[in-house]
């Protein structure tokens, strides 16, 4: 029988949404958890903080959007949402376009006013690009979906910066589908429920940890005492990198990373939009966020802007986006198979499963894991 001094039922590695939802639900069922988090903040990549009364998201803009009513109702027990609807502007060498691709974009690009004219324009461009057979790379895939103008001005540069590779060297599956609308509708997401928590994301986690059955230790890396944790805890929920857990014995999984640079200005409105994407290849950042517009704040004299620079990943940087190409996917399968040998360890969340998840997906997966764990 495994034993730790405080009789914890679970060790949870990572204070992101996956681990935190699990701890909250376990506490509701009378089970005690210790959450360890290597960062100095809770909430994983959802963490936020307040500056000049503005909610700044620590790890890039997070907009909650879902069609999953159960998850929407679930998250609403911890916070109110402000009804924010994401609308993104694209800047291509000083020209401005609305995203996602819709009648506003087509009007700005070609001067066309009706859906029929827009359809015709796209079909003509697709035909003259003369791509036959199954698209071999992302460039061919994008052109065959949307034509050359939109591809070259709004997709190519942005995607190449994001992934650090030429579009002709990227697999077509990255943009299997493109959101294209033949209505004048700039709502970025098609989802029914959308918004940003009125007080930012971190208070959600503070509320989740209110129970006496949950303890949180920050600045604590699992790998500092892996062996002791494995001996002392009856069950571990592990949301760190799966390859690191196995000491990279089959090789290293690859990620794409991002670097953020923020600046504060004495102004109530600097760029007039929460998000502007820079879609040319020369500008080194992919987008600039102006946080006060996510909060729908009117005035208080300050505004904070954050530039997002994609970068190569190595072990000194945060691993943000898994690169689910063939090589990494088959490597992940080996780790997944290995992980099944550990019955008392549940590998979950985006790093444990080497998979990009939106917040609603991660919450839904954590709730499923809880049901399975408690036989419900
Ligand atoms: P995480 O949130 O990453 O939490 C895992 C935690 O484990 C981290 O805090 C990490 O420090 C900790 N950890 C790892 N290893 C160890 C270790 N060895 N010891 C101790 N602790 C460890 N989703 C949306 O729905 N909408 C958005 O707009 C959106 N925007 C995003 C923008 C960016 C730039 C990124 C990167 C993601 C975005 N997401 C968005 C996705 C969202 O962040 C994830 O769905 C969510 O954070 C995943 O939760 P998680 O618990 O699996 O992992």
Coordinates of C-alpha atoms and ligand atoms in Angstrom, one line a residue:
X1 CA 0.0 0.0 0.0
X2 CA 1.5 3.3 -1.1
X3 CA 1.6 6.0 1.6
X4 CA 2.3 9.7 1.8
X5 CA 2.3 11.8 5.0
X6 CA -0.9 13.6 4.3
X7 CA -2.9 10.7 2.8
X8 CA -3.3 12.2 -0.6
X9 CA -5.3 10.1 -3.0
X10 CA -3.8 11.8 -6.0
X11 CA -0.7 13.6 -7.1
X12 CA -1.5 15.9 -9.9
X13 CA 1.4 17.1 -12.0
X14 CA 0.5 20.5 -13.6
X15 CA -2.0 23.2 -12.4
X16 CA -3.5 23.6 -15.9
X17 CA -7.2 23.1 -16.7
X18 CA -6.9 19.3 -17.1
X19 CA -5.2 18.7 -13.7
X20 CA -7.3 21.4 -11.9
X21 CA -10.7 20.1 -13.1
X22 CA -9.6 16.6 -12.0
X23 CA -8.6 17.8 -8.5
X24 CA -11.9 19.8 -8.2
X25 CA -14.0 16.8 -9.2
X26 CA -12.0 14.4 -7.0
X27 CA -12.5 16.8 -4.0
X28 CA -16.3 16.8 -4.7
X29 CA -16.1 13.0 -4.3
X30 CA -14.2 13.3 -1.0
X31 CA -10.7 12.6 -2.4
X32 CA -7.6 14.5 -1.5
X33 CA -5.1 15.8 -4.1
X34 CA -1.7 17.5 -4.1
X35 CA -1.1 19.6 -7.2
X36 CA 2.5 20.3 -8.1
X37 CA 3.3 23.0 -10.7
X38 CA 6.7 23.9 -11.9
X39 CA 5.7 27.4 -12.8
X40 CA 5.1 30.2 -10.2
X41 CA 1.5 30.6 -11.5
X42 CA -1.7 28.4 -11.5
X43 CA -3.9 27.9 -14.5
X44 CA -1.4 26.4 -17.0
X45 CA -1.5 28.2 -20.3
X46 CA -4.8 29.8 -19.3
X47 CA -3.1 31.9 -16.6
X48 CA -3.8 35.7 -16.6
X49 CA -2.9 38.7 -14.4
X50 CA -4.2 42.2 -14.0
X51 CA -2.2 45.3 -15.0
X52 CA -3.7 48.8 -14.9
X53 CA -7.0 47.1 -14.3
X54 CA -6.6 45.2 -17.6
X55 CA -6.6 41.4 -17.8
X56 CA -3.5 40.2 -19.6
X57 CA -3.3 36.6 -20.6
X58 CA 0.2 35.3 -19.7
X59 CA 0.5 32.8 -22.5
X60 CA -1.2 34.4 -25.5
X61 CA -4.8 35.4 -26.2
X62 CA -7.3 32.9 -24.8
X63 CA -10.9 33.1 -26.1
X64 CA -13.3 30.6 -24.7
X65 CA -15.5 29.3 -27.5
X66 CA -17.6 26.1 -27.6
X67 CA -20.7 24.3 -28.8
X68 CA -20.5 22.0 -25.9
X69 CA -23.4 23.1 -23.6
X70 CA -22.2 20.9 -20.7
X71 CA -18.7 22.4 -20.7
X72 CA -20.1 25.9 -21.0
X73 CA -22.4 25.4 -18.0
X74 CA -19.5 23.7 -16.2
X75 CA -17.1 26.6 -16.6
X76 CA -19.8 29.2 -15.8
X77 CA -20.0 27.9 -12.2
X78 CA -16.5 29.4 -11.7
X79 CA -16.9 32.7 -13.5
X80 CA -19.1 35.1 -15.4
X81 CA -18.2 35.7 -19.1
X82 CA -18.3 39.1 -20.8
X83 CA -19.9 38.1 -24.1
X84 CA -16.7 39.0 -26.1
X85 CA -17.0 37.9 -29.8
X86 CA -13.6 37.5 -31.5
X87 CA -13.1 39.7 -34.6
X88 CA -9.6 39.7 -36.1
X89 CA -8.1 42.2 -38.6
X90 CA -5.3 41.1 -40.9
X91 CA -2.6 43.5 -42.0
X92 CA -0.8 42.6 -45.2
X93 CA 1.9 45.2 -45.9
X94 CA -0.4 48.0 -44.7
X95 CA -3.6 46.7 -46.4
X96 CA -6.3 45.8 -43.9
X97 CA -8.7 42.8 -44.3
X98 CA -11.3 41.2 -42.1
X99 CA -10.9 37.6 -41.0
X100 CA -12.1 34.9 -41.1
X101 CA -12.5 34.9 -44.9
X102 CA -15.9 36.3 -45.5
X103 CA -17.8 38.8 -47.8
X104 CA -16.0 41.7 -46.1
X105 CA -12.6 40.2 -47.0
X106 CA -13.7 39.5 -50.6
X107 CA -15.0 43.1 -51.0
X108 CA -11.7 44.5 -49.6
X109 CA -9.6 42.1 -51.8
X110 CA -11.6 42.3 -55.1
X111 CA -14.3 44.9 -54.7
X112 CA -17.0 42.1 -55.2
X113 CA -20.3 42.7 -53.5
X114 CA -22.4 39.6 -53.9
X115 CA -21.7 36.0 -52.8
X116 CA -22.1 34.9 -56.5
X117 CA -19.3 37.3 -57.6
X118 CA -17.1 36.1 -54.7
X119 CA -17.7 32.4 -55.7
X120 CA -16.8 33.1 -59.3
X121 CA -13.6 34.9 -58.4
X122 CA -12.5 32.0 -56.2
X123 CA -13.4 29.3 -58.8
X124 CA -11.5 31.2 -61.5
X125 CA -8.4 31.5 -59.4
X126 CA -8.5 27.9 -58.4
X127 CA -8.8 26.8 -62.0
X128 CA -6.0 29.0 -63.3
X129 CA -3.7 27.6 -60.5
X130 CA -4.1 24.3 -62.3
X131 CA -3.6 22.0 -59.3
X132 CA -4.5 18.5 -60.3
X133 CA -4.8 15.4 -58.1
X134 CA -4.4 15.4 -54.3
X135 CA -2.6 18.5 -53.0
X136 CA 1.0 17.5 -52.1
X137 CA 1.7 20.3 -49.6
X138 CA 0.0 23.2 -47.7
X139 CA 0.5 25.6 -50.6
X140 CA -1.4 23.4 -53.1
X141 CA -4.0 22.6 -50.5
X142 CA -4.7 26.3 -49.7
X143 CA -4.8 27.4 -53.3
X144 CA -7.1 24.6 -54.2
X145 CA -9.5 25.7 -51.4
X146 CA -9.4 29.5 -51.7
X147 CA -7.4 30.7 -54.8
X148 CA -4.1 32.5 -55.2
X149 CA -4.8 36.1 -53.9
X150 CA -6.0 35.1 -50.4
X151 CA -3.4 32.4 -50.2
X152 CA -0.5 34.7 -51.1
X153 CA -1.6 37.7 -49.0
X154 CA -3.4 36.2 -46.0
X155 CA -2.1 32.6 -45.5
X156 CA 1.4 32.1 -46.9
X157 CA 3.5 34.5 -44.8
X158 CA 1.5 33.9 -41.6
X159 CA 1.7 30.1 -41.8
X160 CA 5.4 30.1 -42.7
X161 CA 6.2 32.3 -39.7
X162 CA 4.0 30.2 -37.5
X163 CA 5.6 26.9 -38.4
X164 CA 9.1 28.1 -39.3
X165 CA 8.9 26.2 -42.6
X166 CA 8.1 27.0 -46.3
X167 CA 4.5 26.3 -47.2
X168 CA 5.7 23.9 -49.9
X169 CA 7.4 21.9 -47.1
X170 CA 4.4 21.8 -44.8
X171 CA 1.9 18.9 -45.0
X172 CA -1.5 19.7 -46.5
X173 CA -3.5 18.4 -43.5
X174 CA -2.6 21.5 -41.4
X175 CA -5.4 23.3 -43.4
X176 CA -7.6 20.5 -44.3
X177 CA -10.5 22.9 -44.1
X178 CA -10.6 26.7 -44.2
X179 CA -13.4 28.8 -42.6
X180 CA -14.9 30.5 -45.6
X181 CA -18.2 32.4 -45.4
X182 CA -20.2 34.0 -48.1
X183 CA -21.9 36.4 -45.6
X184 CA -20.8 39.7 -44.2
X185 CA -19.9 38.1 -40.8
X186 CA -16.6 38.8 -39.0
X187 CA -17.3 36.5 -36.0
X188 CA -14.0 34.5 -35.9
X189 CA -15.6 31.3 -34.4
X190 CA -18.7 29.5 -35.5
X191 CA -19.4 28.4 -31.9
X192 CA -22.6 29.2 -30.0
X193 CA -21.0 30.0 -26.6
X194 CA -18.1 32.5 -26.5
X195 CA -16.5 35.0 -24.2
X196 CA -13.7 36.0 -21.8
X197 CA -14.0 35.6 -18.1
X198 CA -14.9 39.1 -16.6
X199 CA -12.0 38.8 -14.1
X200 CA -9.5 36.9 -16.3
X201 CA -8.8 33.2 -16.2
X202 CA -6.7 32.8 -13.0
X203 CA -9.6 33.4 -10.6
X204 CA -11.3 30.3 -12.1
X205 CA -8.5 28.2 -10.7
X206 CA -8.5 30.0 -7.3
X207 CA -12.1 29.0 -7.0
X208 CA -11.4 25.4 -8.0
X209 CA -8.8 25.1 -5.2
X210 CA -11.1 26.5 -2.4
X211 CA -11.7 23.0 -1.1
X212 CA -9.6 21.8 2.0
X213 CA -9.0 18.6 0.1
X214 CA -6.8 20.3 -2.5
X215 CA -3.2 21.6 -1.8
X216 CA -1.1 23.3 -4.4
X217 CA 2.7 23.6 -4.5
X218 CA 4.1 26.0 -7.0
X219 CA 7.7 26.1 -8.3
X220 CA 7.9 22.3 -7.9
X221 CA 9.0 20.2 -10.8
X222 CA 7.9 16.5 -10.8
X223 CA 11.3 15.5 -12.1
X224 CA 13.1 16.8 -9.0
X225 CA 11.6 13.9 -7.0
X226 CA 10.1 11.6 -9.6
X227 CA 11.1 8.3 -7.8
X228 CA 9.7 9.5 -4.4
X229 CA 6.4 10.6 -6.0
X230 CA 6.1 7.2 -7.8
X231 CA 6.6 5.4 -4.5
X232 CA 4.5 7.6 -2.3
X233 CA 1.3 8.3 -4.3
X234 CA -1.3 5.7 -5.0
X235 CA -2.3 7.5 -8.2
X236 CA -0.8 10.2 -10.4
X237 CA -2.5 12.4 -12.9
X238 CA 0.4 13.5 -15.2
X239 CA -0.1 16.5 -17.5
X240 CA 3.6 17.2 -18.4
X241 CA 5.4 16.1 -21.5
X242 CA 5.0 12.3 -22.1
X243 CA 8.5 11.8 -23.6
X244 CA 10.1 13.5 -20.6
X245 CA 8.3 11.1 -18.3
X246 CA 10.1 8.3 -20.0
X247 CA 13.4 10.2 -20.1
X248 CA 13.1 10.5 -23.9
X249 CA 14.1 6.9 -24.3
X250 CA 12.5 6.6 -27.8
X251 CA 13.6 10.1 -28.8
X252 CA 12.3 13.7 -28.4
X253 CA 8.9 14.9 -29.6
X254 CA 9.1 18.3 -31.4
X255 CA 7.1 21.4 -30.6
X256 CA 6.8 24.9 -31.9
X257 CA 7.2 27.7 -29.4
X258 CA 6.2 31.3 -29.0
X259 CA 7.8 34.4 -27.4
X260 CA 5.8 37.3 -26.1
X261 CA 6.8 41.0 -25.9
X262 CA 4.6 43.5 -24.1
X263 CA 4.5 47.2 -23.9
X264 CA 2.3 49.6 -21.9
X265 CA 1.2 53.0 -23.4
X266 CA -0.6 55.9 -21.9
X267 CA -3.6 55.6 -24.2
X268 CA -7.2 54.3 -24.2
X269 CA -6.9 52.8 -27.6
X270 CA -3.8 52.1 -29.6
X271 CA -4.7 49.7 -32.4
X272 CA -8.6 49.7 -32.4
X273 CA -8.8 45.9 -32.3
X274 CA -8.1 43.1 -29.8
X275 CA -6.1 41.2 -32.4
X276 CA -4.3 42.2 -35.6
X277 CA -2.6 39.4 -37.5
X278 CA 0.5 40.4 -39.6
X279 CA 0.3 38.1 -42.6
X280 CA 3.4 39.2 -44.6
X281 CA 6.6 37.2 -44.2
X282 CA 8.9 40.2 -43.3
X283 CA 7.2 41.2 -40.0
X284 CA 8.8 38.9 -37.5
X285 CA 5.7 38.6 -35.2
X286 CA 2.4 36.9 -36.2
X287 CA 0.0 39.1 -34.3
X288 CA -0.5 42.0 -31.8
X289 CA -3.0 41.8 -29.0
X290 CA -4.4 44.9 -27.3
X291 CA -5.8 43.4 -24.1
X292 CA -8.2 46.1 -23.0
X293 CA -10.4 45.3 -26.1
X294 CA -10.9 41.8 -24.8
X295 CA -12.2 43.3 -21.6
X296 CA -14.4 45.8 -23.5
X297 CA -12.9 48.5 -21.3
X298 CA -13.7 52.1 -22.1
X299 CA -11.1 54.3 -20.4
X300 CA -8.6 54.6 -17.6
X301 CA -5.6 56.0 -19.5
X302 CA -3.5 52.9 -20.1
X303 CA -3.3 50.2 -22.7
X304 CA -1.1 47.1 -23.0
X305 CA 0.0 45.6 -26.3
X306 CA 1.7 42.2 -26.7
X307 CA 3.5 41.0 -29.8
X308 CA 3.6 37.2 -30.5
X309 CA 6.8 35.9 -32.1
X310 CA 6.8 32.3 -33.2
X311 CA 10.1 30.5 -32.5
X312 CA 11.8 27.2 -32.7
X313 CA 11.5 25.0 -29.6
X314 CA 14.2 23.5 -27.5
X315 CA 14.2 22.3 -23.9
X316 CA 14.9 25.8 -22.5
X317 CA 11.6 27.1 -24.0
X318 CA 7.9 26.5 -23.4
X319 CA 6.5 23.8 -25.6
X320 CA 3.3 25.2 -27.0
X321 CA 2.2 23.5 -30.2
X322 CA 2.9 19.8 -30.9
X323 CA 4.0 19.1 -34.5
X324 CA 1.8 16.2 -35.4
X325 CA 3.5 15.2 -38.5
X326 CA 4.2 11.5 -39.4
X327 CA 7.5 11.3 -37.6
X328 CA 6.3 12.8 -34.3
X329 CA 3.0 10.9 -34.4
X330 CA 4.7 7.6 -34.7
X331 CA 7.1 8.5 -31.9
X332 CA 4.1 9.5 -29.8
X333 CA 2.5 6.2 -30.4
X334 CA 5.5 4.4 -28.9
X335 CA 5.3 6.5 -25.7
X336 CA 1.5 6.0 -25.6
X337 CA 2.0 2.3 -25.7
X338 CA 4.6 2.5 -23.0
X339 CA 2.3 4.6 -20.8
X340 CA -0.3 1.8 -20.8
X341 CA 2.1 -0.3 -18.6
X342 CA 1.6 2.2 -15.8
X343 CA -1.9 1.5 -14.5
X344 CA -1.7 4.0 -11.6
X345 CA -0.7 6.9 -13.9
X346 CA -3.1 8.8 -16.1
X347 CA -1.4 10.8 -18.8
X348 CA -3.7 13.7 -19.7
X349 CA -3.9 17.1 -21.2
X350 CA -2.1 18.6 -24.2
X351 CA 1.4 17.6 -23.2
X352 CA 0.5 14.2 -21.8
X353 CA -1.3 13.4 -25.0
X354 CA 0.9 15.3 -27.4
X355 CA -2.2 17.0 -29.0
X356 CA -3.3 20.6 -29.4
X357 CA -6.6 21.0 -27.5
X358 CA -8.8 24.1 -27.0
X359 CA -9.8 24.8 -23.5
X360 CA -13.3 23.4 -23.9
X361 CA -11.8 20.1 -25.2
X362 CA -9.4 19.8 -22.3
X363 CA -12.2 20.4 -19.8
X364 CA -14.4 17.8 -21.5
X365 CA -11.6 15.2 -21.5
X366 CA -10.9 15.8 -17.8
X367 CA -14.5 15.4 -17.0
X368 CA -14.6 12.1 -19.0
X369 CA -11.4 10.9 -17.1
X370 CA -13.1 11.7 -13.8
X371 CA -16.2 9.6 -14.7
X372 CA -14.0 6.7 -15.7
X373 CA -11.9 7.0 -12.6
X374 CA -15.0 6.9 -10.3
X375 CA -16.8 4.3 -12.4
X376 CA -19.8 6.7 -13.1
Ligands
LIG1 P1 -1.5 23.4 -19.7 O1 -2.4 24.5 -19.6 O2 -0.3 23.5 -20.5 O3 -1.1 22.9 -18.2 C1 -0.1 22.0 -18.0 C2 0.7 22.5 -16.7 O4 1.6 21.5 -16.4 C3 1.6 23.7 -17.0 O5 1.2 24.7 -16.1 C4 3.0 23.2 -16.9 O6 3.9 24.2 -16.3 C5 2.8 22.1 -15.9 N1 3.9 21.1 -16.0 C6 4.4 20.5 -17.1 N2 5.4 19.7 -16.7 C7 5.5 19.7 -15.4 C8 6.4 19.1 -14.5 N3 7.4 18.3 -14.9 N4 6.2 19.4 -13.1 C9 5.3 20.2 -12.7 N5 4.4 20.9 -13.5 C10 4.6 20.6 -14.9 N6 -7.7 27.4 -26.2 C11 -8.9 28.0 -26.4 O7 -9.9 27.3 -26.2 N7 -9.0 29.2 -26.9 C12 -7.9 30.0 -27.2 O8 -8.1 31.2 -27.7 C13 -6.6 29.5 -27.0 N8 -5.5 30.2 -27.3 C14 -4.3 29.7 -27.1 C15 -3.1 30.4 -27.4 C16 -1.9 29.9 -27.2 C17 -0.7 30.7 -27.6 C18 -1.7 28.6 -26.7 C19 -0.4 28.0 -26.6 C20 -2.8 27.8 -26.4 C21 -4.1 28.3 -26.6 N9 -5.3 27.6 -26.2 C22 -6.5 28.2 -26.5 C23 -5.2 26.2 -25.7 C24 -5.2 26.2 -24.2 O9 -4.1 26.9 -23.6 C25 -5.1 24.7 -23.8 O10 -6.3 24.0 -24.2 C26 -5.0 24.4 -22.3 O11 -4.2 25.3 -21.6 C27 -4.5 23.0 -22.1 O12 -4.6 22.6 -20.7 P2 -3.7 21.5 -20.1 O13 -4.1 21.4 -18.7 O14 -3.7 20.3 -20.9 O15 -2.2 22.0 -20.2

